[in-house]
C-alpha cells in the first residue's frame, strides 16, 4: 500500500547481529518537567507495522505500540533527568545524559548504539555509536525508543498536573503554549519549571 495512509514498516536497526540499541528523547523543548529518553534493542528481523516517530502516531496508538514494544524487545529502559539537573548542565547535555541512563539500565549490553538527531557523547569506549537526523522515522529501534520516551514522559506530566493543575500540564505536557506561559505569568514558577529557559516571552515596546 502506498500514499498518505500507507502503514509504515521500518527496518529494525541499522546494524544487525550486534544487539544494536536505538535511543531517542522526549521533552527537550519543554518549559517544565524532566527530559526523558529511552533505549530499545529489538530482535533482528523484527517488524512492527505502524511503528514510527512518536509525533506521527496518535496518543491511543502510542499506548498500543508501547505494550507491544515492551513485550517483544530484547531489552528496553527509560532514563530521566530532572528540571533541576537540566538547569545545572543545559538541555543538550541533559538529553544525552538521559540516553546514557537508559543505556545503563538495559538488561542486555548493546554492541552498538544509534541515536535520533545529530548530537551524542560516547557512552562506552567499546560501544560504537552513530547519529541519524530523523532517525525515529528511519529505524524501528529508534522509533520504539521515541514511543517509550514520549509515553512515559506524558504520564509523568499528567501526574505533576495533579500537583499543579493551574498550568495545564495534562494537556500541554510542559511545552511553551500560550496558556502555559499565561499561567506562569499569573502564578509564577514551580520547582518543576526549568529556570534557565525563557519562561515568558520578552517584553514588547507597548507592554
XYZ file of N, CA, C and O in Angstrom:
828
model
N 0.845 -1.193 0.000
C 0.000 0.000 0.000
C 0.880 1.242 0.000
O 1.854 1.318 0.747
N 0.567 2.223 -0.816
C 1.321 3.459 -0.860
C 0.381 4.629 -0.667
O -0.833 4.483 -0.664
N 0.969 5.831 -0.529
C 0.150 7.014 -0.355
C 0.129 7.464 1.089
O 0.780 6.874 1.960
N -0.652 8.499 1.415
C -0.617 9.094 2.742
C -1.116 8.199 3.858
O -0.834 8.441 5.021
N -1.876 7.144 3.533
C -2.406 6.272 4.570
C -1.684 4.917 4.606
O -2.168 3.967 5.221
N -0.535 4.828 3.963
C 0.220 3.578 3.966
C 0.717 3.263 5.375
O 1.067 4.164 6.140
N 0.729 1.995 5.744
C 1.243 1.567 7.043
C 2.761 1.445 6.946
O 3.287 0.760 6.072
N 3.442 2.125 7.834
C 4.900 2.144 7.822
C 5.436 0.849 8.426
O 4.950 0.369 9.440
N 6.457 0.261 7.804
C 7.196 -0.859 8.385
C 8.678 -0.522 8.277
O 9.284 -0.646 7.210
N 9.251 -0.066 9.383
C 10.645 0.371 9.387
C 11.583 -0.812 9.576
O 11.245 -1.786 10.250
N 12.799 -0.742 9.023
C 13.807 -1.762 9.332
C 14.117 -1.712 10.816
O 14.131 -0.630 11.418
N 14.380 -2.869 11.431
C 14.520 -2.890 12.890
C 15.728 -2.122 13.417
O 15.698 -1.626 14.548
N 16.787 -2.036 12.624
C 18.004 -1.398 13.113
C 18.889 -1.014 11.934
O 18.578 -1.325 10.774
N 19.993 -0.365 12.220
C 20.967 -0.021 11.191
C 21.975 -1.143 10.974
O 22.366 -1.424 9.855
N 22.365 -1.783 12.068
C 23.389 -2.842 12.009
C 22.865 -4.067 12.741
O 22.663 -4.039 13.958
N 22.622 -5.151 12.025
C 22.085 -6.362 12.646
C 23.206 -7.208 13.239
O 24.383 -7.011 12.957
N 22.815 -8.147 14.080
C 23.766 -9.106 14.629
C 24.593 -8.609 15.790
O 25.558 -9.279 16.193
N 24.242 -7.447 16.370
C 25.070 -6.916 17.460
C 24.240 -6.352 18.612
O 24.780 -5.635 19.458
N 22.950 -6.662 18.640
C 22.078 -6.100 19.680
C 22.171 -4.572 19.713
O 22.392 -3.952 20.757
N 21.968 -3.978 18.554
C 22.049 -2.524 18.455
C 20.882 -1.868 19.201
O 19.728 -2.247 19.034
N 21.192 -0.859 20.014
C 20.164 -0.109 20.740
C 19.842 1.177 19.995
O 20.739 1.893 19.536
N 18.561 1.473 19.877
C 18.111 2.764 19.369
C 17.748 3.667 20.534
O 17.182 3.217 21.522
N 18.106 4.956 20.434
C 17.849 5.913 21.511
C 17.121 7.140 20.981
O 17.402 7.609 19.874
N 16.221 7.660 21.791
C 15.568 8.928 21.491
C 15.117 9.565 22.788
O 15.036 8.895 23.826
N 14.830 10.876 22.732
C 14.422 11.617 23.920
C 13.050 12.244 23.697
O 12.559 12.323 22.578
N 12.466 12.720 24.793
C 11.199 13.449 24.733
C 11.229 14.561 25.771
O 11.728 14.366 26.883
N 10.705 15.718 25.388
C 10.594 16.820 26.333
C 11.720 17.816 26.300
O 11.823 18.667 27.180
N 12.510 17.776 25.248
C 13.658 18.678 25.192
C 13.235 20.153 25.139
O 13.871 21.008 25.737
N 12.161 20.456 24.427
C 11.759 21.839 24.246
C 10.757 22.351 25.261
O 10.217 23.451 25.093
N 10.517 21.604 26.329
C 9.506 21.988 27.311
C 10.025 23.045 28.280
O 11.231 23.167 28.514
N 9.088 23.768 28.876
C 9.422 24.749 29.907
C 9.416 24.129 31.301
O 9.973 24.712 32.236
N 8.790 22.985 31.433
C 8.652 22.349 32.743
C 8.776 20.842 32.607
O 8.513 20.268 31.549
N 9.173 20.217 33.723
C 9.255 18.767 33.770
C 10.611 18.233 33.355
O 11.443 18.962 32.791
N 10.842 16.973 33.612
C 12.095 16.330 33.240
C 12.181 16.069 31.746
O 11.186 16.152 31.022
N 13.384 15.756 31.288
C 13.559 15.208 29.947
C 13.688 13.697 30.105
O 14.345 13.207 31.039
N 13.015 12.970 29.249
C 13.029 11.503 29.265
C 13.769 11.008 28.028
O 13.739 11.654 26.982
N 14.388 9.861 28.145
C 14.960 9.177 26.987
C 14.726 7.683 27.159
O 14.546 7.200 28.279
N 14.726 6.978 26.055
C 14.592 5.526 26.099
C 15.637 4.891 25.198
O 16.119 5.517 24.246
N 15.982 3.664 25.530
C 16.864 2.839 24.710
C 16.160 1.510 24.477
O 15.610 0.927 25.434
N 16.155 1.041 23.243
C 15.434 -0.183 22.888
C 16.296 -1.053 21.977
O 16.865 -0.553 21.000
N 16.369 -2.333 22.304
C 17.009 -3.328 21.440
C 15.912 -4.260 20.937
O 15.225 -4.913 21.732
N 15.737 -4.304 19.623
C 14.742 -5.181 19.016
C 15.410 -6.424 18.427
O 16.583 -6.379 18.047
N 14.688 -7.517 18.307
C 15.256 -8.707 17.660
C 15.584 -8.421 16.195
O 14.888 -7.647 15.520
N 16.642 -9.026 15.702
C 16.966 -8.909 14.277
C 15.776 -9.381 13.446
O 15.151 -10.400 13.754
N 15.450 -8.636 12.405
C 14.352 -9.001 11.531
C 12.981 -8.640 12.057
O 11.974 -8.914 11.390
N 12.915 -8.018 13.213
C 11.621 -7.695 13.818
C 10.907 -6.606 13.025
O 11.510 -5.591 12.662
N 9.629 -6.794 12.780
C 8.811 -5.821 12.062
C 7.552 -5.552 12.887
O 6.871 -6.486 13.315
N 7.272 -4.276 13.103
C 6.058 -3.876 13.814
C 5.347 -2.824 12.969
O 5.707 -1.643 12.996
N 4.372 -3.244 12.155
C 3.663 -2.284 11.300
C 3.051 -1.148 12.109
O 2.484 -1.363 13.182
N 3.199 0.059 11.600
C 2.650 1.225 12.276
C 3.611 1.903 13.222
O 3.365 3.029 13.664
N 4.726 1.232 13.562
C 5.726 1.849 14.427
C 6.432 2.955 13.666
O 6.951 2.735 12.581
N 6.463 4.141 14.266
C 7.033 5.306 13.592
C 7.419 6.317 14.658
O 7.172 6.109 15.853
N 8.020 7.409 14.226
C 8.277 8.551 15.082
C 7.029 8.851 15.904
O 5.922 8.936 15.356
N 7.192 9.008 17.215
C 6.027 9.177 18.092
C 5.161 10.369 17.701
O 3.949 10.368 17.931
N 5.770 11.388 17.100
C 4.993 12.573 16.693
C 4.047 12.260 15.540
O 3.111 13.017 15.277
N 4.266 11.158 14.851
C 3.426 10.765 13.729
C 2.369 9.730 14.130
O 1.635 9.239 13.271
N 2.288 9.422 15.427
C 1.394 8.370 15.914
C 0.419 8.981 16.915
O 0.805 9.795 17.761
N -0.833 8.606 16.841
C -1.837 9.136 17.760
C -1.551 8.672 19.184
O -0.877 7.659 19.414
N -2.098 9.413 20.148
C -1.891 9.047 21.556
C -2.386 7.633 21.833
O -1.719 6.851 22.523
N -3.551 7.284 21.316
C -4.093 5.933 21.525
C -3.158 4.877 20.955
O -2.857 3.876 21.628
N -2.673 5.081 19.735
C -1.801 4.090 19.118
C -0.432 4.035 19.773
O 0.203 2.975 19.790
N 0.031 5.166 20.321
C 1.301 5.132 21.061
C 1.190 4.172 22.241
O 2.126 3.410 22.531
N 0.052 4.204 22.929
C -0.137 3.301 24.052
C -0.155 1.840 23.631
O 0.424 0.977 24.305
N -0.809 1.561 22.521
C -0.844 0.188 21.999
C 0.556 -0.271 21.609
O 0.992 -1.379 21.953
N 1.276 0.600 20.899
C 2.624 0.249 20.459
C 3.562 0.039 21.646
O 4.414 -0.855 21.628
N 3.425 0.859 22.681
C 4.302 0.702 23.842
C 4.179 -0.696 24.441
O 5.188 -1.336 24.773
N 2.946 -1.165 24.575
C 2.743 -2.502 25.134
C 3.416 -3.566 24.281
O 4.102 -4.464 24.798
N 3.259 -3.461 22.965
C 3.861 -4.449 22.062
C 5.380 -4.364 22.112
O 6.086 -5.391 22.139
N 5.921 -3.160 22.124
C 7.381 -2.978 22.193
C 7.935 -3.613 23.456
O 8.923 -4.366 23.421
N 7.309 -3.325 24.589
C 7.822 -3.849 25.855
C 7.727 -5.366 25.920
O 8.571 -6.017 26.553
N 6.739 -5.933 25.260
C 6.589 -7.393 25.267
C 7.572 -8.085 24.333
O 7.948 -9.239 24.567
N 7.998 -7.394 23.268
C 8.788 -8.055 22.225
C 10.247 -7.632 22.162
O 11.053 -8.326 21.541
N 10.613 -6.532 22.755
C 12.000 -6.075 22.708
C 12.906 -7.045 23.452
O 12.513 -7.660 24.448
N 14.130 -7.176 22.978
C 15.133 -7.939 23.719
C 15.474 -7.228 25.019
O 15.774 -7.865 26.035
N 15.454 -5.899 24.976
C 15.689 -5.094 26.179
C 15.180 -3.687 25.919
O 15.218 -3.206 24.787
N 14.704 -3.045 26.972
C 14.302 -1.652 26.877
C 14.461 -0.998 28.241
O 14.408 -1.670 29.283
N 14.683 0.301 28.244
C 14.820 1.030 29.505
C 14.578 2.514 29.247
O 14.696 2.995 28.117
N 14.249 3.206 30.317
C 13.974 4.643 30.256
C 14.917 5.366 31.209
O 15.181 4.888 32.318
N 15.436 6.511 30.763
C 16.277 7.354 31.599
C 15.642 8.718 31.779
O 14.964 9.221 30.880
N 15.853 9.315 32.945
C 15.202 10.582 33.307
C 16.241 11.551 33.852
O 17.103 11.168 34.646
N 16.132 12.821 33.437
C 16.937 13.890 34.014
C 15.986 15.005 34.433
O 15.170 15.475 33.632
N 16.081 15.413 35.685
C 15.127 16.354 36.261
C 15.333 17.773 35.748
O 16.375 18.120 35.186
N 14.341 18.616 35.998
C 14.442 20.024 35.612
C 15.613 20.700 36.313
O 16.313 21.527 35.715
N 15.831 20.371 37.591
C 16.958 20.965 38.322
C 18.291 20.565 37.690
O 19.208 21.396 37.572
N 18.406 19.313 37.271
C 19.632 18.871 36.604
C 19.798 19.567 35.250
O 20.918 19.942 34.872
N 18.697 19.733 34.534
C 18.747 20.441 33.250
C 19.300 21.842 33.451
O 20.163 22.304 32.689
N 18.844 22.530 34.487
C 19.309 23.891 34.750
C 20.798 23.927 35.089
O 21.474 24.922 34.806
N 21.294 22.867 35.674
C 22.720 22.854 36.041
C 23.632 22.583 34.853
O 24.788 23.010 34.853
N 23.133 21.864 33.835
C 24.060 21.416 32.791
C 23.697 21.846 31.378
O 24.510 21.725 30.482
N 22.532 22.279 31.095
C 21.932 22.662 29.811
C 21.190 21.472 29.206
O 21.461 20.312 29.532
N 20.260 21.783 28.319
C 19.329 20.757 27.845
C 19.995 19.742 26.920
O 19.615 18.562 26.909
N 20.987 20.147 26.136
C 21.664 19.178 25.278
C 22.339 18.103 26.113
O 22.149 16.898 25.881
N 23.142 18.530 27.075
C 23.836 17.556 27.922
C 22.844 16.717 28.717
O 23.049 15.515 28.918
N 21.762 17.346 29.168
C 20.762 16.606 29.934
C 20.080 15.540 29.078
O 19.828 14.423 29.539
N 19.781 15.877 27.824
C 19.140 14.907 26.928
C 20.041 13.706 26.695
O 19.580 12.548 26.698
N 21.325 13.973 26.498
C 22.265 12.870 26.269
C 22.477 12.070 27.544
O 22.588 10.833 27.511
N 22.509 12.753 28.703
C 22.615 12.036 29.967
C 21.420 11.114 30.168
O 21.572 9.979 30.647
N 20.229 11.574 29.810
C 19.052 10.713 29.924
C 19.209 9.466 29.054
O 18.844 8.351 29.468
N 19.758 9.628 27.847
C 20.020 8.467 26.990
C 21.044 7.537 27.635
O 20.883 6.304 27.613
N 22.108 8.101 28.203
C 23.113 7.268 28.872
C 22.487 6.500 30.033
O 22.813 5.321 30.254
N 21.620 7.152 30.775
C 20.962 6.459 31.898
C 20.071 5.334 31.398
O 19.999 4.266 32.040
N 19.401 5.552 30.279
C 18.594 4.478 29.696
C 19.485 3.322 29.256
O 19.174 2.146 29.519
N 20.588 3.629 28.608
C 21.520 2.576 28.167
C 22.090 1.822 29.368
O 22.229 0.590 29.336
N 22.414 2.546 30.435
C 22.937 1.900 31.647
C 21.940 0.907 32.232
O 22.334 -0.088 32.858
N 20.647 1.178 32.048
C 19.606 0.360 32.676
C 19.192 -0.848 31.850
O 18.388 -1.662 32.316
N 19.707 -0.981 30.630
C 19.340 -2.120 29.788
C 19.812 -3.429 30.406
O 20.919 -3.518 30.942
N 18.981 -4.470 30.282
C 19.359 -5.795 30.763
C 20.327 -6.490 29.826
O 20.985 -7.460 30.213
N 20.388 -6.027 28.580
C 21.298 -6.578 27.568
C 22.259 -5.468 27.155
O 21.828 -4.356 26.846
N 23.552 -5.754 27.152
C 24.523 -4.742 26.749
C 24.531 -4.622 25.230
O 24.775 -5.608 24.524
N 24.256 -3.435 24.699
C 24.235 -3.296 23.236
C 25.645 -3.320 22.641
O 26.599 -2.850 23.253
N 25.726 -3.861 21.437
C 27.004 -3.856 20.728
C 27.210 -2.605 19.908
O 28.319 -2.344 19.417
N 26.156 -1.822 19.737
C 26.226 -0.550 19.018
C 25.014 0.274 19.438
O 24.031 -0.262 19.961
N 25.105 1.581 19.215
C 24.031 2.497 19.581
C 23.759 3.425 18.405
O 24.701 3.942 17.791
N 22.479 3.625 18.079
C 22.113 4.660 17.115
C 21.135 5.616 17.785
O 20.328 5.214 18.619
N 21.246 6.884 17.415
C 20.569 7.959 18.132
C 19.846 8.868 17.142
O 20.404 9.211 16.089
N 18.644 9.272 17.503
C 17.934 10.257 16.697
C 18.571 11.629 16.873
O 18.893 12.036 17.986
N 18.773 12.342 15.765
C 19.347 13.682 15.840
C 20.758 13.720 15.294
O 21.164 12.861 14.508
N 21.520 14.720 15.752
C 22.890 14.868 15.250
C 23.919 15.108 16.344
O 25.054 15.468 16.045
N 23.518 14.908 17.616
C 24.461 15.118 18.717
C 24.383 13.955 19.695
O 23.301 13.496 20.061
N 25.548 13.520 20.139
C 25.637 12.463 21.139
C 27.046 12.481 21.700
O 27.963 13.002 21.065
N 27.208 11.964 22.914
C 28.526 11.782 23.505
C 28.743 10.290 23.707
O 27.797 9.550 23.981
N 29.973 9.860 23.602
C 30.298 8.447 23.762
C 29.755 7.924 25.084
O 29.954 8.523 26.145
N 29.048 6.807 25.001
C 28.519 6.159 26.199
C 29.580 5.268 26.827
O 29.923 5.419 27.992
N 30.101 4.332 26.047
C 31.202 3.470 26.478
C 32.214 3.387 25.351
O 31.840 3.320 24.179
N 33.478 3.386 25.699
C 34.530 3.420 24.685
C 34.484 2.206 23.758
O 34.917 2.290 22.603
N 33.954 1.083 24.245
C 33.928 -0.139 23.437
C 32.632 -0.310 22.650
O 32.434 -1.352 22.006
N 31.758 0.691 22.703
C 30.475 0.587 22.004
C 30.377 1.708 20.967
O 30.246 2.883 21.330
N 30.436 1.374 19.678
C 30.338 2.414 18.644
C 28.937 3.007 18.585
O 27.958 2.352 18.953
N 28.866 4.262 18.135
C 27.567 4.914 18.027
C 27.510 5.744 16.761
O 28.535 6.121 16.189
N 26.290 6.040 16.339
C 26.062 6.850 15.141
C 24.753 7.612 15.304
O 23.792 7.091 15.871
N 24.733 8.847 14.843
C 23.511 9.642 14.887
C 22.848 9.651 13.514
O 23.520 9.557 12.485
N 21.521 9.791 13.527
C 20.744 9.865 12.293
C 19.695 10.966 12.435
O 18.825 10.867 13.306
N 19.791 11.985 11.612
C 18.753 13.005 11.585
C 17.449 12.352 11.126
O 17.438 11.590 10.153
N 16.377 12.607 11.858
C 15.074 11.969 11.617
C 15.173 10.447 11.695
O 14.458 9.713 11.016
N 16.054 9.990 12.568
C 16.244 8.547 12.732
C 15.022 7.832 13.258
O 14.854 6.627 13.021
N 14.141 8.569 13.974
C 12.937 7.929 14.501
C 11.935 7.600 13.413
O 10.965 6.881 13.651
N 12.155 8.100 12.207
C 11.337 7.723 11.070
C 12.071 6.802 10.104
O 11.543 6.491 9.022
N 13.265 6.333 10.510
C 14.086 5.500 9.635
C 14.356 4.106 10.184
O 14.494 3.150 9.410
N 14.443 3.988 11.507
C 14.787 2.707 12.131
C 13.811 2.403 13.268
O 13.511 3.273 14.091
N 13.376 1.161 13.324
C 12.356 0.790 14.302
C 12.865 0.882 15.737
O 12.086 1.201 16.645
N 14.146 0.587 15.974
C 14.621 0.656 17.366
C 14.612 2.094 17.885
O 14.295 2.338 19.051
N 14.933 3.075 17.018
C 14.834 4.475 17.444
C 13.371 4.878 17.582
O 12.992 5.576 18.537
N 12.531 4.466 16.641
C 11.104 4.782 16.728
C 10.502 4.210 18.008
O 9.688 4.867 18.675
N 10.886 2.999 18.362
C 10.395 2.386 19.596
C 10.848 3.187 20.813
O 10.072 3.403 21.752
N 12.094 3.654 20.793
C 12.588 4.498 21.886
C 11.799 5.799 21.951
O 11.484 6.308 23.038
N 11.459 6.345 20.792
C 10.654 7.555 20.731
C 9.288 7.343 21.383
O 8.810 8.190 22.160
N 8.666 6.222 21.092
C 7.354 5.903 21.668
C 7.454 5.771 23.189
O 6.635 6.332 23.936
N 8.450 5.050 23.670
C 8.571 4.851 25.114
C 8.878 6.160 25.831
O 8.274 6.470 26.868
N 9.827 6.927 25.311
C 10.183 8.188 25.958
C 8.979 9.120 26.022
O 8.699 9.745 27.056
N 8.250 9.207 24.926
C 7.089 10.098 24.860
C 5.982 9.657 25.816
O 5.426 10.478 26.571
N 5.644 8.398 25.816
C 4.519 7.945 26.638
C 4.852 8.010 28.127
O 3.993 8.410 28.935
N 6.056 7.630 28.499
C 6.409 7.703 29.917
C 6.506 9.152 30.391
O 6.086 9.480 31.507
N 7.019 10.032 29.547
C 7.076 11.436 29.963
C 5.680 12.041 30.056
O 5.387 12.803 30.995
N 4.818 11.728 29.101
C 3.446 12.235 29.159
C 2.767 11.811 30.454
O 2.057 12.597 31.099
N 2.953 10.568 30.860
C 2.363 10.089 32.108
C 2.915 10.868 33.298
O 2.179 11.205 34.242
N 4.197 11.169 33.275
C 4.811 11.958 34.334
C 4.162 13.333 34.422
O 3.824 13.810 35.517
N 3.971 13.985 33.270
C 3.407 15.337 33.279
C 1.943 15.341 33.720
O 1.498 16.282 34.383
N 1.207 14.310 33.389
C -0.173 14.197 33.877
C -0.166 14.068 35.405
O -0.999 14.673 36.108
N 0.780 13.304 35.932
C 0.893 13.157 37.382
C 1.256 14.484 38.048
O 0.672 14.863 39.075
N 2.200 15.218 37.460
C 2.591 16.515 38.013
C 1.458 17.525 37.917
O 1.339 18.428 38.755
N 0.610 17.380 36.911
C -0.528 18.287 36.751
C -1.497 18.174 37.916
O -2.186 19.152 38.260
N -1.576 17.016 38.539
C -2.436 16.868 39.709
C -1.924 17.698 40.881
O -2.703 18.158 41.724
N -0.609 17.916 40.903
C 0.005 18.717 41.969
C -0.111 20.217 41.674
O -0.283 21.023 42.593
N -0.004 20.569 40.397
C -0.079 21.971 39.974
C -1.065 22.098 38.809
O -0.664 22.312 37.665
N -2.364 21.988 39.073
C -3.346 21.926 37.974
C -3.463 23.212 37.161
O -3.923 23.169 36.016
N -3.049 24.336 37.706
C -3.266 25.609 37.009
C -2.418 25.765 35.746
O -2.705 26.630 34.912
N -1.417 24.928 35.564
C -0.528 25.072 34.408
C -0.952 24.238 33.198
O -0.364 24.354 32.127
N -1.942 23.375 33.380
C -2.446 22.595 32.248
C -1.486 21.560 31.702
O -1.543 21.216 30.519
N -0.605 21.029 32.558
C 0.399 20.077 32.067
C -0.211 18.776 31.560
O 0.425 18.072 30.769
N -1.418 18.461 32.012
C -2.061 17.251 31.499
C -2.411 17.408 30.026
O -2.558 16.410 29.306
N -2.495 18.662 29.561
C -2.796 18.933 28.155
C -1.541 19.333 27.382
O -1.233 18.762 26.337
N -0.801 20.326 27.913
C 0.352 20.842 27.152
C 1.644 20.090 27.414
O 2.644 20.300 26.712
N 1.659 19.226 28.431
C 2.820 18.395 28.766
C 4.082 19.210 29.057
O 5.198 18.700 28.955
N 3.894 20.487 29.427
C 5.029 21.324 29.764
C 5.582 22.130 28.617
O 6.529 22.913 28.800
N 5.017 21.973 27.424
C 5.512 22.712 26.259
C 5.093 24.183 26.340
O 4.155 24.539 27.068
N 5.769 25.062 25.607
C 5.540 26.502 25.725
C 4.314 27.005 24.971
O 4.418 27.799 24.028
N 3.149 26.557 25.378
C 1.914 27.054 24.783
C 1.577 28.425 25.375
O 2.079 28.808 26.440
N 0.692 29.130 24.713
C 0.264 30.431 25.223
C -0.395 30.289 26.590
O -0.169 31.106 27.497
N -1.213 29.254 26.762
C -1.888 29.042 28.032
C -0.896 28.739 29.147
O -1.051 29.209 30.287
N 0.127 27.942 28.837
C 1.141 27.623 29.848
C 1.882 28.886 30.275
O 2.074 29.151 31.461
N 2.279 29.695 29.300
C 3.007 30.926 29.631
C 2.114 31.917 30.379
O 2.577 32.638 31.276
N 0.836 31.957 30.048
C -0.090 32.827 30.769
C -0.202 32.394 32.233
O -0.268 33.239 33.149
N -0.192 31.080 32.475
C -0.257 30.569 33.847
C 1.017 30.916 34.611
O 0.966 31.251 35.807
N 2.170 30.831 33.947
C 3.427 31.218 34.600
C 3.388 32.692 34.992
O 3.792 33.082 36.092
N 2.873 33.535 34.078
C 2.779 34.968 34.361
C 1.862 35.239 35.552
O 2.117 36.140 36.360
N 0.803 34.447 35.683
C -0.165 34.677 36.753
C 0.245 34.053 38.075
O 0.105 34.676 39.140
N 0.779 32.816 38.025
C 1.025 32.069 39.256
C 2.503 31.930 39.613
O 2.825 31.461 40.706
N 3.397 32.309 38.713
C 4.821 32.138 38.970
C 5.312 30.755 38.593
O 4.600 29.968 37.969
N 6.545 30.456 38.970
C 7.161 29.186 38.592
C 7.037 28.165 39.714
O 6.816 28.518 40.877
N 7.193 26.912 39.356
C 7.142 25.798 40.300
C 8.529 25.154 40.381
O 9.419 25.471 39.590
N 8.728 24.239 41.302
C 10.009 23.511 41.341
C 10.266 22.685 40.087
O 11.408 22.263 39.854
N 9.227 22.461 39.287
C 9.386 21.645 38.083
C 9.684 22.478 36.838
O 9.916 21.919 35.761
N 9.647 23.788 36.948
C 9.982 24.632 35.804
C 11.496 24.713 35.621
O 12.260 24.646 36.594
N 11.898 24.863 34.374
C 13.319 24.968 34.021
C 13.703 26.446 34.079
O 13.407 27.210 33.170
N 14.362 26.834 35.151
C 14.597 28.253 35.422
C 15.533 28.899 34.413
O 15.521 30.130 34.254
N 16.355 28.124 33.734
C 17.285 28.683 32.748
C 16.646 28.862 31.378
O 17.282 29.374 30.463
N 15.394 28.437 31.221
C 14.678 28.615 29.960
C 13.952 29.963 29.970
O 13.666 30.522 31.033
N 13.639 30.475 28.798
C 12.825 31.686 28.704
C 11.379 31.293 28.947
O 10.672 30.862 28.038
N 10.941 31.469 30.187
C 9.612 31.000 30.567
C 8.519 31.950 30.093
O 7.377 31.526 29.862
N 8.858 33.229 29.939
C 7.908 34.208 29.440
C 8.465 34.875 28.208
O 9.693 35.033 28.069
N 7.621 35.279 27.270
C 8.127 35.989 26.090
C 8.755 37.318 26.509
O 8.368 37.899 27.529
N 9.721 37.805 25.739
C 10.347 39.087 26.095
C 9.330 40.208 26.027
O 8.392 40.178 25.205
N 9.462 41.234 26.880
C 8.512 42.342 26.840
C 8.601 43.092 25.521
O 9.664 43.166 24.910
N 7.493 43.624 25.084
C 7.469 44.411 23.853
C 7.469 45.898 24.211
O 7.295 46.296 25.368
N 7.626 46.722 23.217
C 7.692 48.177 23.420
C 6.411 48.709 24.036
O 6.428 49.733 24.720
N 5.298 47.993 23.820
C 3.999 48.507 24.255
C 3.534 47.881 25.568
O 2.427 48.140 26.012
N 4.381 47.043 26.191
C 3.990 46.432 27.477
C 4.037 47.474 28.596
O 4.852 48.382 28.575
